[in-house]
GROMACS .gro file of C-alpha atoms in nm:
model
  412
    1MET     CA    1  -0.336   4.641  -0.836
    2LEU     CA    2  -0.543   4.381  -0.658
    3SER     CA    3  -0.880   4.553  -0.700
    4LEU     CA    4  -0.979   4.275  -0.937
    5PHE     CA    5  -0.983   4.042  -0.641
    6GLN     CA    6  -1.130   4.275  -0.380
    7ARG     CA    7  -1.492   4.255  -0.484
    8LYS     CA    8  -1.721   4.065  -0.253
    9ARG     CA    9  -1.743   3.698  -0.305
   10PRO     CA   10  -1.817   3.386  -0.100
   11PRO     CA   11  -1.561   3.318   0.170
   12PRO     CA   12  -1.253   3.177  -0.006
   13ALA     CA   13  -1.164   2.933   0.266
   14SER     CA   14  -1.443   2.710   0.135
   15GLY     CA   15  -1.300   2.725  -0.217
   16VAL     CA   16  -1.388   2.362  -0.292
   17ALA     CA   17  -1.729   2.215  -0.350
   18PRO     CA   18  -1.893   2.021  -0.061
   19THR     CA   19  -1.783   1.662  -0.071
   20PRO     CA   20  -2.031   1.378  -0.011
   21THR     CA   21  -1.940   1.170   0.292
   22PRO     CA   22  -1.787   0.849   0.156
   23PRO     CA   23  -1.845   0.509   0.314
   24ALA     CA   24  -1.668   0.460   0.646
   25ASN     CA   25  -1.492   0.151   0.511
   26PRO     CA   26  -1.382   0.216   0.151
   27GLY     CA   27  -1.298  -0.147   0.082
   28LYS     CA   28  -0.976  -0.347   0.054
   29GLY     CA   29  -0.709  -0.172  -0.153
   30LEU     CA   30  -0.918   0.143  -0.186
   31MET     CA   31  -0.853   0.492  -0.053
   32ARG     CA   32  -1.122   0.725   0.062
   33PRO     CA   33  -1.118   1.077  -0.092
   34GLU     CA   34  -1.097   1.355   0.161
   35PRO     CA   35  -1.204   1.720   0.134
   36ALA     CA   36  -0.925   1.974   0.095
   37ALA     CA   37  -0.985   2.121   0.439
   38SER     CA   38  -0.915   1.782   0.595
   39LEU     CA   39  -0.609   1.715   0.380
   40LEU     CA   40  -0.458   2.054   0.472
   41ALA     CA   41  -0.545   2.031   0.842
   42THR     CA   42  -0.237   1.842   0.959
   43PRO     CA   43  -0.003   2.054   1.180
   44ARG     CA   44   0.285   2.029   0.932
   45ARG     CA   45   0.075   2.141   0.634
   46GLN     CA   46  -0.076   2.421   0.840
   47ARG     CA   47   0.275   2.546   0.923
   48LEU     CA   48   0.366   2.536   0.551
   49LEU     CA   49   0.055   2.742   0.468
   50GLU     CA   50   0.160   2.990   0.733
   51HIS     CA   51   0.508   3.012   0.585
   52ILE     CA   52   0.355   3.079   0.241
   53TRP     CA   53   0.132   3.356   0.377
   54GLN     CA   54   0.423   3.520   0.559
   55ARG     CA   55   0.613   3.551   0.234
   56THR     CA   56   0.335   3.753   0.071
   57SER     CA   57   0.233   4.110   0.151
   58LEU     CA   58  -0.139   4.038   0.151
   59SER     CA   59  -0.424   4.047   0.390
   60ARG     CA   60  -0.574   3.718   0.493
   61ARG     CA   61  -0.868   3.777   0.257
   62GLN     CA   62  -0.646   3.850  -0.043
   63PHE     CA   63  -0.427   3.557   0.046
   64ALA     CA   64  -0.730   3.326   0.053
   65THR     CA   65  -0.830   3.439  -0.296
   66LEU     CA   66  -0.490   3.434  -0.462
   67TYR     CA   67  -0.324   3.145  -0.279
   68LEU     CA   68  -0.543   2.940  -0.045
   69THR     CA   69  -0.817   2.865  -0.297
   70PRO     CA   70  -0.571   2.731  -0.561
   71LEU     CA   71  -0.393   2.531  -0.289
   72GLU     CA   72  -0.724   2.384  -0.175
   73ARG     CA   73  -0.811   2.288  -0.528
   74TYR     CA   74  -0.466   2.133  -0.570
   75ALA     CA   75  -0.520   1.928  -0.251
   76ASP     CA   76  -0.865   1.822  -0.369
   77LEU     CA   77  -0.715   1.700  -0.696
   78VAL     CA   78  -0.401   1.522  -0.579
   79GLN     CA   79  -0.553   1.364  -0.267
   80GLN     CA   80  -0.318   1.092  -0.139
   81PHE     CA   81  -0.107   1.051  -0.454
   82PRO     CA   82   0.267   1.031  -0.406
   83ALA     CA   83   0.501   1.268  -0.589
   84SER     CA   84   0.697   0.981  -0.743
   85GLU     CA   85   0.687   0.604  -0.746
   86SER     CA   86   1.010   0.538  -0.565
   87HIS     CA   87   1.217   0.856  -0.550
   88HIS     CA   88   1.123   1.169  -0.353
   89HIS     CA   89   0.796   1.205  -0.160
   90ALA     CA   90   0.707   0.849  -0.262
   91TYR     CA   91   0.444   0.799   0.007
   92PRO     CA   92   0.067   0.864   0.032
   93GLY     CA   93   0.014   1.237   0.030
   94GLY     CA   94   0.365   1.304  -0.101
   95MET     CA   95   0.246   1.509  -0.397
   96LEU     CA   96   0.059   1.748  -0.167
   97ASP     CA   97   0.353   1.780   0.067
   98HIS     CA   98   0.591   1.844  -0.226
   99GLY     CA   99   0.353   2.102  -0.369
  100LEU     CA  100   0.333   2.297  -0.047
  101GLU     CA  101   0.708   2.275   0.014
  102ILE     CA  102   0.806   2.391  -0.334
  103VAL     CA  103   0.572   2.692  -0.311
  104ALA     CA  104   0.723   2.785   0.026
  105TYR     CA  105   1.078   2.750  -0.102
  106ALA     CA  106   1.002   2.934  -0.426
  107LEU     CA  107   0.859   3.232  -0.238
  108LYS     CA  108   1.161   3.231  -0.008
  109LEU     CA  109   1.390   3.252  -0.311
  110ARG     CA  110   1.170   3.514  -0.475
  111GLN     CA  111   1.239   3.751  -0.186
  112SER     CA  112   1.596   3.785  -0.307
  113HIS     CA  113   1.497   3.905  -0.654
  114LEU     CA  114   1.369   4.237  -0.788
  115LEU     CA  115   1.137   4.145  -1.072
  116PRO     CA  116   1.110   4.201  -1.359
  117ALA     CA  117   1.486   4.251  -1.392
  118GLY     CA  118   1.604   4.554  -1.586
  119THR     CA  119   1.308   4.774  -1.512
  120THR     CA  120   1.268   5.076  -1.285
  121PRO     CA  121   1.207   5.040  -0.910
  122GLU     CA  122   0.864   5.190  -0.964
  123ALA     CA  123   0.776   4.924  -1.222
  124GLN     CA  124   0.908   4.651  -0.998
  125ALA     CA  125   0.704   4.777  -0.703
  126ALA     CA  126   0.389   4.794  -0.919
  127GLN     CA  127   0.437   4.435  -1.040
  128ALA     CA  128   0.565   4.283  -0.716
  129GLU     CA  129   0.254   4.096  -0.607
  130ALA     CA  130   0.192   3.964  -0.954
  131TRP     CA  131   0.541   3.820  -0.980
  132THR     CA  132   0.512   3.672  -0.631
  133ALA     CA  133   0.188   3.503  -0.716
  134GLY     CA  134   0.321   3.390  -1.053
  135THR     CA  135   0.618   3.230  -0.879
  136ALA     CA  136   0.382   3.040  -0.645
  137TYR     CA  137   0.161   2.920  -0.932
  138ALA     CA  138   0.460   2.805  -1.140
  139ALA     CA  139   0.599   2.610  -0.847
  140LEU     CA  140   0.264   2.455  -0.751
  141LEU     CA  141   0.171   2.349  -1.102
  142HIS     CA  142   0.509   2.231  -1.234
  143ASP     CA  143   0.433   1.861  -1.180
  144ILE     CA  144   0.051   1.857  -1.184
  145GLY     CA  145   0.056   1.685  -1.523
  146LYS     CA  146   0.176   1.367  -1.350
  147VAL     CA  147  -0.182   1.313  -1.225
  148ALA     CA  148  -0.299   1.303  -1.590
  149VAL     CA  149  -0.034   1.084  -1.753
  150ASP     CA  150   0.176   0.901  -1.492
  151LEU     CA  151  -0.104   0.754  -1.284
  152HIS     CA  152  -0.384   0.511  -1.363
  153VAL     CA  153  -0.670   0.582  -1.121
  154GLU     CA  154  -1.001   0.396  -1.098
  155TYR     CA  155  -1.302   0.366  -0.876
  156ALA     CA  156  -1.406   0.047  -0.701
  157ASP     CA  157  -1.624  -0.059  -0.997
  158GLY     CA  158  -1.331  -0.027  -1.239
  159THR     CA  159  -1.440   0.306  -1.391
  160VAL     CA  160  -1.128   0.498  -1.489
  161TRP     CA  161  -1.094   0.845  -1.340
  162HIS     CA  162  -0.910   1.129  -1.517
  163PRO     CA  163  -0.837   1.462  -1.347
  164TRP     CA  164  -1.040   1.656  -1.600
  165HIS     CA  165  -1.346   1.477  -1.456
  166GLY     CA  166  -1.303   1.684  -1.145
  167PRO     CA  167  -1.190   1.581  -0.797
  168LEU     CA  168  -1.234   1.221  -0.681
  169ARG     CA  169  -1.562   1.170  -0.497
  170ARG     CA  170  -1.570   0.793  -0.436
  171PRO     CA  171  -1.320   0.539  -0.299
  172TYR     CA  172  -1.042   0.488  -0.547
  173ARG     CA  173  -0.723   0.297  -0.616
  174PHE     CA  174  -0.425   0.396  -0.828
  175ARG     CA  175  -0.104   0.260  -0.978
  176TYR     CA  176   0.182   0.400  -1.182
  177ARG     CA  177   0.166   0.341  -1.557
  178LYS     CA  178   0.454   0.118  -1.665
  179GLU     CA  179   0.461   0.279  -2.011
  180ARG     CA  180   0.477   0.639  -1.892
  181GLU     CA  181   0.711   0.881  -2.062
  182TYR     CA  182   0.942   1.086  -1.843
  183ARG     CA  183   0.884   1.427  -2.000
  184LEU     CA  184   0.515   1.389  -2.088
  185HIS     CA  185   0.384   1.534  -1.760
  186SER     CA  186   0.522   1.878  -1.845
  187ALA     CA  187   0.325   1.872  -2.169
  188ALA     CA  188   0.013   1.760  -1.981
  189THR     CA  189   0.012   2.052  -1.737
  190GLY     CA  190  -0.202   2.251  -1.979
  191LEU     CA  191  -0.484   2.002  -1.926
  192LEU     CA  192  -0.522   2.103  -1.565
  193TYR     CA  193  -0.404   2.447  -1.459
  194ALA     CA  194  -0.731   2.609  -1.551
  195ARG     CA  195  -0.895   2.383  -1.290
  196LEU     CA  196  -0.682   2.538  -1.016
  197LEU     CA  197  -0.669   2.906  -1.120
  198ASP     CA  198  -0.970   3.126  -1.185
  199PRO     CA  199  -1.010   3.320  -1.513
  200GLY     CA  200  -0.969   3.640  -1.310
  201ILE     CA  201  -0.623   3.533  -1.208
  202PHE     CA  202  -0.531   3.468  -1.569
  203ASP     CA  203  -0.664   3.811  -1.667
  204TRP     CA  204  -0.450   3.970  -1.395
  205LEU     CA  205  -0.128   3.784  -1.484
  206ALA     CA  206  -0.179   3.833  -1.858
  207GLY     CA  207  -0.149   4.209  -1.794
  208TYR     CA  208   0.222   4.162  -1.730
  209PRO     CA  209   0.368   4.029  -2.056
  210ASP     CA  210   0.714   3.933  -1.916
  211LEU     CA  211   0.563   3.741  -1.627
  212TRP     CA  212   0.292   3.583  -1.844
  213ALA     CA  213   0.546   3.453  -2.097
  214ALA     CA  214   0.773   3.312  -1.828
  215LEU     CA  215   0.482   3.142  -1.652
  216LEU     CA  216   0.360   2.979  -1.971
  217TYR     CA  217   0.711   2.852  -2.048
  218VAL     CA  218   0.738   2.696  -1.702
  219LEU     CA  219   0.397   2.533  -1.734
  220ALA     CA  220   0.507   2.389  -2.074
  221GLY     CA  221   0.827   2.250  -1.915
  222GLN     CA  222   1.045   2.484  -2.119
  223TYR     CA  223   1.251   2.615  -1.828
  224GLU     CA  224   1.535   2.724  -2.050
  225HIS     CA  225   1.307   2.999  -2.187
  226ALA     CA  226   1.149   3.099  -1.856
  227GLY     CA  227   1.432   3.315  -1.721
  228THR     CA  228   1.440   3.388  -1.352
  229LEU     CA  229   1.097   3.234  -1.291
  230GLY     CA  230   1.220   2.902  -1.426
  231GLU     CA  231   1.533   2.923  -1.214
  232LEU     CA  232   1.325   2.983  -0.900
  233VAL     CA  233   1.108   2.679  -0.965
  234VAL     CA  234   1.402   2.452  -1.036
  235GLN     CA  235   1.590   2.563  -0.724
  236ALA     CA  236   1.279   2.526  -0.506
  237ASP     CA  237   1.216   2.183  -0.651
  238GLN     CA  238   1.575   2.082  -0.567
  239ALA     CA  239   1.533   2.213  -0.210
  240SER     CA  240   1.215   2.017  -0.153
  241VAL     CA  241   1.360   1.696  -0.297
  242ALA     CA  242   1.686   1.736  -0.102
  243GLN     CA  243   1.493   1.788   0.222
  244GLU     CA  244   1.278   1.478   0.172
  245LEU     CA  245   1.572   1.258   0.075
  246GLY     CA  246   1.768   1.368   0.379
  247GLY     CA  247   1.993   1.612   0.197
  248ASP     CA  248   2.062   1.978   0.258
  249PRO     CA  249   1.799   2.210   0.110
  250SER     CA  250   2.014   2.514   0.176
  251LYS     CA  251   2.265   2.380  -0.078
  252ALA     CA  252   1.994   2.355  -0.342
  253LEU     CA  253   1.871   2.705  -0.257
  254ALA     CA  254   2.224   2.838  -0.302
  255ALA     CA  255   2.282   2.664  -0.634
  256PRO     CA  256   2.380   2.872  -0.940
  257LYS     CA  257   2.085   3.067  -1.069
  258HIS     CA  258   2.010   2.865  -1.378
  259ALA     CA  259   1.836   2.538  -1.459
  260LEU     CA  260   2.159   2.352  -1.531
  261GLN     CA  261   2.082   2.065  -1.293
  262ARG     CA  262   1.770   1.976  -1.486
  263LYS     CA  263   1.956   1.988  -1.815
  264LEU     CA  264   2.232   1.765  -1.683
  265LEU     CA  265   1.990   1.508  -1.542
  266ASP     CA  266   1.781   1.505  -1.860
  267GLY     CA  267   2.100   1.459  -2.063
  268LEU     CA  268   2.219   1.171  -1.843
  269ARG     CA  269   1.884   0.998  -1.862
  270PHE     CA  270   1.880   1.028  -2.238
  271LEU     CA  271   2.234   0.891  -2.276
  272LEU     CA  272   2.165   0.601  -2.043
  273ARG     CA  273   1.850   0.518  -2.238
  274GLU     CA  274   1.981   0.564  -2.589
  275GLU     CA  275   2.363   0.545  -2.601
  276PHE     CA  276   2.545   0.419  -2.298
  277LYS     CA  277   2.622   0.048  -2.263
  278LEU     CA  278   2.601  -0.077  -1.907
  279ASN     CA  279   2.726  -0.393  -1.736
  280GLN     CA  280   2.919  -0.526  -2.032
  281PRO     CA  281   3.157  -0.812  -1.952
  282GLN     CA  282   3.454  -0.600  -2.058
  283ALA     CA  283   3.457  -0.248  -2.213
  284SER     CA  284   3.148  -0.055  -2.095
  285ASP     CA  285   3.037   0.300  -2.035
  286GLY     CA  286   2.936   0.213  -1.683
  287TRP     CA  287   2.828  -0.049  -1.432
  288LEU     CA  288   2.513  -0.057  -1.218
  289THR     CA  289   2.546  -0.225  -0.877
  290GLN     CA  290   2.276  -0.268  -0.616
  291ASP     CA  291   2.345   0.068  -0.455
  292ALA     CA  292   2.527   0.282  -0.709
  293LEU     CA  293   2.565   0.370  -1.078
  294TRP     CA  294   2.934   0.389  -1.177
  295LEU     CA  295   2.994   0.585  -1.499
  296VAL     CA  296   3.339   0.607  -1.662
  297SER     CA  297   3.431   0.971  -1.591
  298LYS     CA  298   3.581   1.080  -1.921
  299THR     CA  299   3.321   0.897  -2.131
  300VAL     CA  300   3.023   1.044  -1.948
  301SER     CA  301   3.167   1.396  -1.951
  302ASP     CA  302   3.254   1.394  -2.319
  303LYS     CA  303   2.923   1.247  -2.430
  304LEU     CA  304   2.716   1.459  -2.193
  305ARG     CA  305   2.878   1.783  -2.309
  306ALA     CA  306   2.839   1.683  -2.675
  307HIS     CA  307   2.476   1.589  -2.629
  308LEU     CA  308   2.384   1.914  -2.455
  309LEU     CA  309   2.572   2.123  -2.711
  310GLN     CA  310   2.380   1.944  -2.989
  311GLN     CA  311   2.059   2.044  -2.815
  312GLY     CA  312   2.164   2.410  -2.831
  313ILE     CA  313   2.178   2.442  -2.453
  314ASP     CA  314   2.384   2.732  -2.322
  315GLY     CA  315   2.605   2.743  -2.018
  316ILE     CA  316   2.761   2.399  -2.060
  317PRO     CA  317   3.107   2.380  -1.892
  318ALA     CA  318   3.394   2.374  -2.141
  319SER     CA  319   3.617   2.119  -1.968
  320ASN     CA  320   3.572   1.778  -1.813
  321THR     CA  321   3.693   1.903  -1.478
  322ALA     CA  322   3.428   2.175  -1.479
  323VAL     CA  323   3.160   1.917  -1.569
  324PHE     CA  324   3.269   1.699  -1.276
  325ASN     CA  325   3.253   1.997  -1.038
  326VAL     CA  326   2.908   2.104  -1.160
  327LEU     CA  327   2.770   1.747  -1.127
  328GLN     CA  328   2.904   1.731  -0.772
  329ASP     CA  329   2.789   2.080  -0.679
  330HIS     CA  330   2.433   1.999  -0.789
  331GLY     CA  331   2.425   1.673  -0.589
  332ILE     CA  332   2.421   1.454  -0.900
  333ALA     CA  333   2.769   1.302  -0.857
  334LEU     CA  334   2.827   1.159  -0.513
  335PRO     CA  335   3.151   1.266  -0.342
  336THR     CA  336   3.429   1.037  -0.227
  337PRO     CA  337   3.498   1.018   0.148
  338ASP     CA  338   3.746   1.305   0.109
  339GLY     CA  339   3.499   1.519  -0.087
  340LYS     CA  340   3.619   1.466  -0.445
  341ALA     CA  341   3.403   1.396  -0.748
  342ILE     CA  342   3.620   1.123  -0.903
  343TRP     CA  343   3.635   0.771  -0.766
  344LYS     CA  344   3.892   0.509  -0.863
  345ALA     CA  345   3.763   0.154  -0.866
  346SER     CA  346   3.832  -0.182  -1.028
  347VAL     CA  347   3.567  -0.379  -1.213
  348THR     CA  348   3.578  -0.759  -1.211
  349SER     CA  349   3.338  -0.962  -1.421
  350ASP     CA  350   3.210  -1.306  -1.322
  351ALA     CA  351   3.427  -1.440  -1.606
  352GLY     CA  352   3.742  -1.310  -1.436
  353TRP     CA  353   3.811  -0.999  -1.650
  354SER     CA  354   3.931  -0.704  -1.437
  355HIS     CA  355   4.031  -0.345  -1.501
  356SER     CA  356   4.060  -0.017  -1.310
  357PHE     CA  357   3.874   0.299  -1.413
  358THR     CA  358   3.804   0.647  -1.284
  359PHE     CA  359   3.432   0.694  -1.220
  360LEU     CA  360   3.155   0.927  -1.132
  361LYS     CA  361   2.926   0.765  -0.875
  362LEU     CA  362   2.552   0.839  -0.895
  363SER     CA  363   2.247   0.728  -0.704
  364PRO     CA  364   2.035   0.503  -0.933
  365ALA     CA  365   1.721   0.667  -0.795
  366LEU     CA  366   1.821   0.987  -0.977
  367ILE     CA  367   1.797   0.809  -1.310
  368TRP     CA  368   1.535   0.534  -1.288
  369GLU     CA  369   1.217   0.457  -1.099
  370ALA     CA  370   1.255   0.128  -0.912
  371ALA     CA  371   1.043  -0.067  -1.162
  372ASP     CA  372   1.248   0.063  -1.457
  373ARG     CA  373   1.593   0.001  -1.315
  374PRO     CA  374   1.810  -0.243  -1.518
  375ALA     CA  375   1.942  -0.562  -1.358
  376PRO     CA  376   2.258  -0.504  -1.151
  377PHE     CA  377   2.605  -0.608  -1.267
  378ALA     CA  378   2.680  -0.975  -1.194
  379GLY     CA  379   3.043  -0.898  -1.110
  380GLN     CA  380   3.197  -0.656  -0.861
  381VAL     CA  381   3.298  -0.292  -0.850
  382GLN     CA  382   3.560  -0.245  -0.579
  383VAL     CA  383   3.670   0.102  -0.468
  384GLU     CA  384   4.050   0.144  -0.465
  385GLN     CA  385   4.145   0.336  -0.152
  386GLU     CA  386   4.465   0.518  -0.075
  387PRO     CA  387   4.682   0.331   0.184
  388GLU     CA  388   4.607   0.585   0.458
  389ASP     CA  389   4.236   0.544   0.391
  390ALA     CA  390   4.240   0.168   0.376
  391ALA     CA  391   4.071   0.126   0.709
  392GLN     CA  392   3.796   0.376   0.623
  393GLN     CA  393   3.466   0.233   0.516
  394VAL     CA  394   3.317   0.371   0.192
  395PRO     CA  395   2.964   0.491   0.268
  396ALA     CA  396   2.681   0.331   0.076
  397ALA     CA  397   2.515   0.546  -0.187
  398PRO     CA  398   2.192   0.701  -0.068
  399GLY     CA  399   1.913   0.560  -0.275
  400ALA     CA  400   1.608   0.481  -0.070
  401ALA     CA  401   1.360   0.757  -0.025
  402ARG     CA  402   1.256   0.827   0.331
  403ALA     CA  403   1.025   1.064   0.505
  404GLY     CA  404   1.243   1.369   0.570
  405PRO     CA  405   1.222   1.620   0.853
  406GLU     CA  406   1.013   1.926   0.824
  407PRO     CA  407   1.145   2.188   0.577
  408ALA     CA  408   1.387   2.430   0.739
  409LEU     CA  409   1.178   2.729   0.649
  410SER     CA  410   1.158   2.922   0.975
  411GLY     CA  411   1.323   3.257   0.999
  412ALA     CA  412   1.334   3.307   0.623
   0.00000   0.00000   0.00000
């Protein structure tokens, strides 16, 4: 099966071109590009690479060809870029950390699946390594388009760098594009994945039509058509994000085996951008405070279900209660102190108008980057507590990204 990759070739550990030594002092506001070997040399990243190798059934040489070389090229390309501007992994090197984490989580999940589903055990055994590698590539590449369309990168002299120019070789600076479109990075993935994977790998994967189709759908951002492969990537992404934001990655790994969380989030972002009215002095669909987004529960459920059904998306819960439960199960709706999805709170405007509503409470960081967040409500949203809970403090909504602990990957 792997004979294609067993011919003699230069040692794969040096799978990136030699990098000229940059100036010792790159200049104010500039970052010095580093070779992949240096970027991957930190103890934490080395442990992640070891976790990834342990979840394959390959020799070190085969692993270097199929996994390490693409990972080195990924590191060479993403350098010190963050994975997001103000949400998860929003620190220098965050994109590389997220890439390694999601591959490790995806391969952990893949171990619980016999792929392709519905075929004989003999066929599954024959295709096992191809599906494992395809899972890793889908996970690694799912956000690579951000480098092409979300970031503006330039050298010290102002020359703009694009990732199709090849890896950065001189001191550089970057910023997030204010006009970026949320979904565009999925469409931009096709600009870059041939830079990370060799033609021989494409030849190998293309020999398995089910895997090849699923991989192409993931790389195009069409997870709803990617079957189990899409589900694995979405769940692994959730686990990496939850770990970095201080959540519980095991909950994301145990989520229902479909991409419903992504559909729900995309639907909420669309509605908040195109339909919902926020922070109105009286009737409103929701109110944004400094630490939370409060959406009127029935309104958001009705409109979200209607929007997703109009998009032809399957698996949408049929009742509002089920929608509330799914939003909470996927970590989108924040629970009350007693673990419920629905909050009761009163809204008071600065003009004196006041009314009580039932709400879903969300973290604003799930919906907007910091620079895109609307101005907060000028009035107050006050949680109404039961008498026996009156002395209990309502916890603040988690919103600020922080450097999380190392992924809980051992023993998997």
